[in-house]
mmCIF file of C-alpha atoms in Angstrom:
data_model
loop_
_atom_site.group_PDB
_atom_site.id
_atom_site.type_symbol
_atom_site.label_atom_id
_atom_site.label_comp_id
_atom_site.label_asym_id
_atom_site.label_seq_id
_atom_site.Cartn_x
_atom_site.Cartn_y
_atom_site.Cartn_z
ATOM 1 C CA MET A 1 0.000 0.000 0.000
ATOM 2 C CA ALA A 2 1.525 3.325 -1.043
ATOM 3 C CA ASN A 3 1.839 5.885 1.725
ATOM 4 C CA ASP A 4 0.969 9.390 0.499
ATOM 5 C CA MET A 5 3.151 11.680 2.589
ATOM 6 C CA GLY A 6 1.930 14.861 0.915
ATOM 7 C CA GLN A 7 4.053 17.719 -0.390
ATOM 8 C CA SER A 8 5.777 20.400 1.656
ATOM 9 C CA PHE A 9 4.788 24.055 1.077
ATOM 10 C CA GLY A 10 7.011 27.099 1.490
ATOM 11 C CA TRP A 11 5.891 29.897 3.834
ATOM 12 C CA ASP A 12 5.292 32.334 0.976
ATOM 13 C CA GLY A 13 4.120 29.790 -1.585
ATOM 14 C CA GLU A 14 0.767 29.375 -3.297
ATOM 15 C CA ILE A 15 -1.491 26.358 -3.016
ATOM 16 C CA ASP A 16 -4.587 25.051 -4.747
ATOM 17 C CA ALA A 17 -7.552 25.653 -2.440
ATOM 18 C CA VAL A 18 -9.020 22.266 -1.521
ATOM 19 C CA GLU A 19 -12.133 21.426 0.484
ATOM 20 C CA ASN A 20 -11.942 18.780 3.185
ATOM 21 C CA GLU A 21 -12.965 15.512 1.536
ATOM 22 C CA PHE A 22 -13.683 13.746 4.814
ATOM 23 C CA GLU A 23 -16.362 11.053 4.593
ATOM 24 C CA LEU A 24 -18.196 9.696 7.595
ATOM 25 C CA MET A 25 -17.954 5.974 8.223
ATOM 26 C CA GLU A 26 -21.078 3.961 8.898
ATOM 27 C CA PRO A 27 -21.537 3.430 12.632
ATOM 28 C CA GLY A 28 -20.778 -0.174 13.565
ATOM 29 C CA GLU A 29 -18.137 -2.600 14.750
ATOM 30 C CA TYR A 30 -14.638 -2.496 13.252
ATOM 31 C CA TRP A 31 -11.326 -4.291 13.812
ATOM 32 C CA ALA A 32 -8.381 -2.010 14.489
ATOM 33 C CA THR A 33 -4.755 -1.952 15.610
ATOM 34 C CA VAL A 34 -3.390 0.476 18.209
ATOM 35 C CA GLU A 35 -1.023 2.609 16.144
ATOM 36 C CA ASN A 36 0.358 4.863 18.880
ATOM 37 C CA VAL A 37 -0.377 6.535 22.192
ATOM 38 C CA GLU A 38 0.311 10.245 22.582
ATOM 39 C CA ARG A 39 0.810 11.757 26.027
ATOM 40 C CA GLN A 40 -1.158 14.940 26.595
ATOM 41 C CA GLN A 41 -2.295 17.008 29.566
ATOM 42 C CA PHE A 42 -5.801 18.131 30.565
ATOM 43 C CA ASN A 43 -5.805 21.385 32.533
ATOM 44 C CA GLY A 44 -8.996 20.598 34.411
ATOM 45 C CA SER A 45 -12.559 21.890 34.322
ATOM 46 C CA ASP A 46 -15.532 22.409 36.596
ATOM 47 C CA LYS A 47 -16.233 18.666 36.419
ATOM 48 C CA MET A 48 -12.758 17.068 36.455
ATOM 49 C CA CYS A 49 -9.385 17.904 37.985
ATOM 50 C CA ALA A 50 -6.251 18.320 35.864
ATOM 51 C CA CYS A 51 -4.829 14.975 34.731
ATOM 52 C CA PRO A 52 -2.768 13.329 31.989
ATOM 53 C CA ILE A 53 -4.521 12.170 28.812
ATOM 54 C CA ALA A 54 -3.599 9.148 26.708
ATOM 55 C CA LYS A 55 -4.602 9.972 23.135
ATOM 56 C CA VAL A 56 -4.930 6.516 21.561
ATOM 57 C CA ASN A 57 -4.772 6.380 17.766
ATOM 58 C CA VAL A 58 -6.031 3.232 16.061
ATOM 59 C CA ARG A 59 -5.846 2.217 12.412
ATOM 60 C CA LEU A 60 -8.938 0.368 11.298
ATOM 61 C CA ASP A 61 -8.621 -2.525 8.871
ATOM 62 C CA ASN A 62 -10.189 -0.272 6.227
ATOM 63 C CA GLY A 63 -7.214 2.130 6.545
ATOM 64 C CA ARG A 64 -9.007 4.907 8.456
ATOM 65 C CA VAL A 65 -7.456 6.301 11.640
ATOM 66 C CA LEU A 66 -9.557 7.232 14.672
ATOM 67 C CA SER A 67 -8.504 8.622 18.037
ATOM 68 C CA ASP A 68 -9.868 8.405 21.547
ATOM 69 C CA ARG A 69 -8.746 10.446 24.536
ATOM 70 C CA LEU A 70 -8.498 8.468 27.760
ATOM 71 C CA PHE A 71 -8.419 10.806 30.758
ATOM 72 C CA LEU A 72 -6.217 9.345 33.478
ATOM 73 C CA ASN A 73 -8.667 10.248 36.209
ATOM 74 C CA SER A 74 -10.722 8.124 38.601
ATOM 75 C CA LYS A 75 -13.912 9.425 36.933
ATOM 76 C CA SER A 76 -12.973 7.629 33.713
ATOM 77 C CA ALA A 77 -11.246 4.535 35.108
ATOM 78 C CA TRP A 78 -14.084 2.471 33.569
ATOM 79 C CA LYS A 79 -13.064 3.582 30.068
ATOM 80 C CA ILE A 80 -9.361 2.898 30.682
ATOM 81 C CA THR A 81 -10.320 -0.578 31.908
ATOM 82 C CA GLN A 82 -12.523 -1.070 28.816
ATOM 83 C CA PHE A 83 -9.537 -0.178 26.592
ATOM 84 C CA PHE A 84 -7.113 -2.614 28.255
ATOM 85 C CA VAL A 85 -9.693 -5.427 28.217
ATOM 86 C CA SER A 86 -10.363 -4.767 24.526
ATOM 87 C CA ILE A 87 -6.695 -5.031 23.561
ATOM 88 C CA GLY A 88 -6.240 -8.190 25.634
ATOM 89 C CA MET A 89 -4.014 -6.736 28.350
ATOM 90 C CA ARG A 90 -6.582 -7.395 31.091
ATOM 91 C CA ALA A 91 -8.688 -10.518 31.321
ATOM 92 C CA VAL A 92 -12.408 -10.054 30.755
ATOM 93 C CA ASP A 93 -13.124 -11.931 33.971
ATOM 94 C CA ALA A 94 -10.376 -10.345 36.103
ATOM 95 C CA PRO A 95 -11.561 -9.728 39.662
ATOM 96 C CA LYS A 96 -12.569 -6.129 40.359
ATOM 97 C CA GLU A 97 -10.104 -5.860 43.236
ATOM 98 C CA GLN A 98 -7.184 -6.786 40.959
ATOM 99 C CA LYS A 99 -5.193 -3.647 40.143
ATOM 100 C CA LEU A 100 -4.678 -2.719 36.468
ATOM 101 C CA LYS A 101 -1.164 -1.726 35.412
ATOM 102 C CA MET A 102 -1.515 0.730 32.513
ATOM 103 C CA ASP A 103 1.160 -0.435 30.053
ATOM 104 C CA TRP A 104 0.916 2.176 27.291
ATOM 105 C CA VAL A 105 4.069 0.994 25.489
ATOM 106 C CA GLY A 106 2.742 -2.568 25.432
ATOM 107 C CA ALA A 107 -0.576 -1.339 23.998
ATOM 108 C CA VAL A 108 1.020 -0.290 20.700
ATOM 109 C CA GLY A 109 0.487 -2.898 17.981
ATOM 110 C CA ARG A 110 -2.394 -4.652 19.777
ATOM 111 C CA ARG A 111 -5.539 -5.682 17.918
ATOM 112 C CA CYS A 112 -8.991 -4.792 19.163
ATOM 113 C CA LYS A 113 -12.570 -4.446 18.107
ATOM 114 C CA ILE A 114 -14.211 -1.051 18.502
ATOM 115 C CA LYS A 115 -17.677 0.325 18.090
ATOM 116 C CA VAL A 116 -17.692 3.429 15.885
ATOM 117 C CA GLY A 117 -20.398 6.014 16.366
ATOM 118 C CA THR A 118 -20.872 9.695 15.582
ATOM 119 C CA HIS A 119 -21.010 12.930 17.542
ATOM 120 C CA GLU A 120 -21.998 16.500 16.686
ATOM 121 C CA TYR A 121 -19.691 19.469 17.224
ATOM 122 C CA LYS A 122 -20.349 22.971 15.931
ATOM 123 C CA ASP A 123 -23.011 21.772 13.474
ATOM 124 C CA LYS A 124 -20.730 19.083 11.984
ATOM 125 C CA THR A 125 -20.855 15.324 12.448
ATOM 126 C CA TYR A 126 -17.707 13.323 13.206
ATOM 127 C CA ASN A 127 -16.892 9.660 13.792
ATOM 128 C CA GLU A 128 -15.803 8.605 17.265
ATOM 129 C CA ILE A 129 -14.844 5.467 19.136
ATOM 130 C CA SER A 130 -17.990 4.935 21.190
ATOM 131 C CA GLU A 131 -16.882 1.660 22.805
ATOM 132 C CA TRP A 132 -13.786 -0.492 23.232
ATOM 133 C CA MET A 133 -15.397 -3.915 22.834
ATOM 134 C CA LYS A 134 -14.698 -7.009 24.907
ATOM 135 C CA PRO A 135 -13.027 -9.848 23.044
ATOM 136 C CA GLU A 136 -15.298 -12.826 22.321
ATOM 137 C CA ALA A 137 -12.728 -15.322 23.561
ATOM 138 C CA GLN A 138 -9.310 -14.679 24.964
ATOM 139 C CA VAL A 139 -6.248 -16.896 25.092
ATOM 140 C CA VAL A 140 -3.355 -15.443 27.047
ATOM 141 C CA ALA A 141 0.230 -16.490 26.423
ATOM 142 C CA PRO A 142 3.344 -14.902 27.924
ATOM 143 C CA GLN A 143 4.050 -11.507 26.301
ATOM 144 C CA GLN A 144 1.244 -12.008 23.770
ATOM 145 C CA HIS A 145 -2.540 -11.809 23.938
ATOM 146 C CA VAL A 146 -4.714 -13.269 21.179
ATOM 147 C CA TYR A 147 -8.480 -13.239 21.068
ATOM 148 C CA GLY A 148 -11.373 -13.712 18.687
ATOM 149 C CA ASN A 149 -10.205 -13.911 15.118
ATOM 150 C CA ALA A 150 -7.516 -11.242 15.616
ATOM 151 C CA ASN A 151 -4.022 -12.161 14.530
ATOM 152 C CA PRO A 152 -1.629 -9.567 15.910
ATOM 153 C CA GLU A 153 1.654 -9.490 14.102
ATOM 154 C CA PRO A 154 4.635 -9.781 16.445
ATOM 155 C CA VAL A 155 6.765 -6.686 16.792
ATOM 156 C CA SER A 156 10.437 -7.209 15.990
ATOM 157 C CA PRO A 157 12.929 -6.626 18.832
ATOM 158 C CA ALA A 158 14.388 -3.671 16.893
ATOM 159 C CA MET A 159 10.935 -2.073 16.463
ATOM 160 C CA GLN A 160 10.052 -2.699 20.128
ATOM 161 C CA GLY A 161 13.330 -1.009 21.087
ATOM 162 C CA MET A 162 12.414 2.029 18.972
ATOM 163 C CA ILE A 163 8.935 2.150 20.536
ATOM 164 C CA ASN A 164 10.359 1.881 24.049
ATOM 165 C CA GLN A 165 12.939 4.609 23.358
ATOM 166 C CA THR A 166 10.258 6.948 21.940
ATOM 167 C CA PHE A 167 8.130 6.588 25.057
ATOM 168 C CA GLN A 168 11.120 6.927 27.381
ATOM 169 C CA ASN A 169 12.119 10.152 25.605
ATOM 170 C CA ALA A 170 8.559 11.503 25.812
ATOM 171 C CA GLN A 171 8.326 10.621 29.479
ATOM 172 C CA ALA A 172 11.674 12.258 30.251
ATOM 173 C CA ALA A 173 10.585 15.402 28.375
ATOM 174 C CA GLN A 174 7.474 15.659 30.521
ATOM 175 C CA ASN A 175 9.424 15.114 33.769
ATOM 176 C CA GLY A 176 7.452 12.215 35.059
ATOM 177 C CA GLY A 177 4.450 12.082 32.721
ATOM 178 C CA PHE A 178 2.167 9.184 33.610
#
C-alpha cells in the first residue's frame, strides 16, 4: 500500500484551495490496531481535575485512523479498563479488586474491536470510538494476547526497542508524565 506523505509548502508559496474531503464511516463494529499513544495534559474543568490524557490512535482494517482520549482520572477509570480489556491486556473476567497496570508501550500494535459512532460538534458530524469492545474469547500467552479472530503481528525486537525509546524520551521530556 503506497503511503501518500503529501508535499511540503514554502511559507510564501501558493497552493490550490481544496475542500476537506472527509467522509463519515457507517456506525458499527470495526477491527483495528493500536497505532500509537500520545501523552497529553488536561488542565482541568468544573467537572474534572487536571490529569494526563492518553490519546490513543487506532488504524482500522479499512485504513481509516480514529482517536480516543483516555483521561487518566478516577472518573474515567471504567473507560481505561474497557480499553485494556479490549486489547487483551486485562482478562475479561479479572476480579474487580485486581489492580490494572496501565502499560501504554505494550498497547502499541495490539488488535482490538471497537464500536464506531458519531457525535456533533459545531453543526458538523464526526466519527468517534464509542466503545472499546470485549473480546469474544481470549487466550493469554506470555508476552502475547490473542483473542477472537484477531491475529496480531509480532513486533520485531528492533521495532520494540524504537517504541520503548520513543516513550522513554517523551516521558523524560514531561518530567514524570504518567
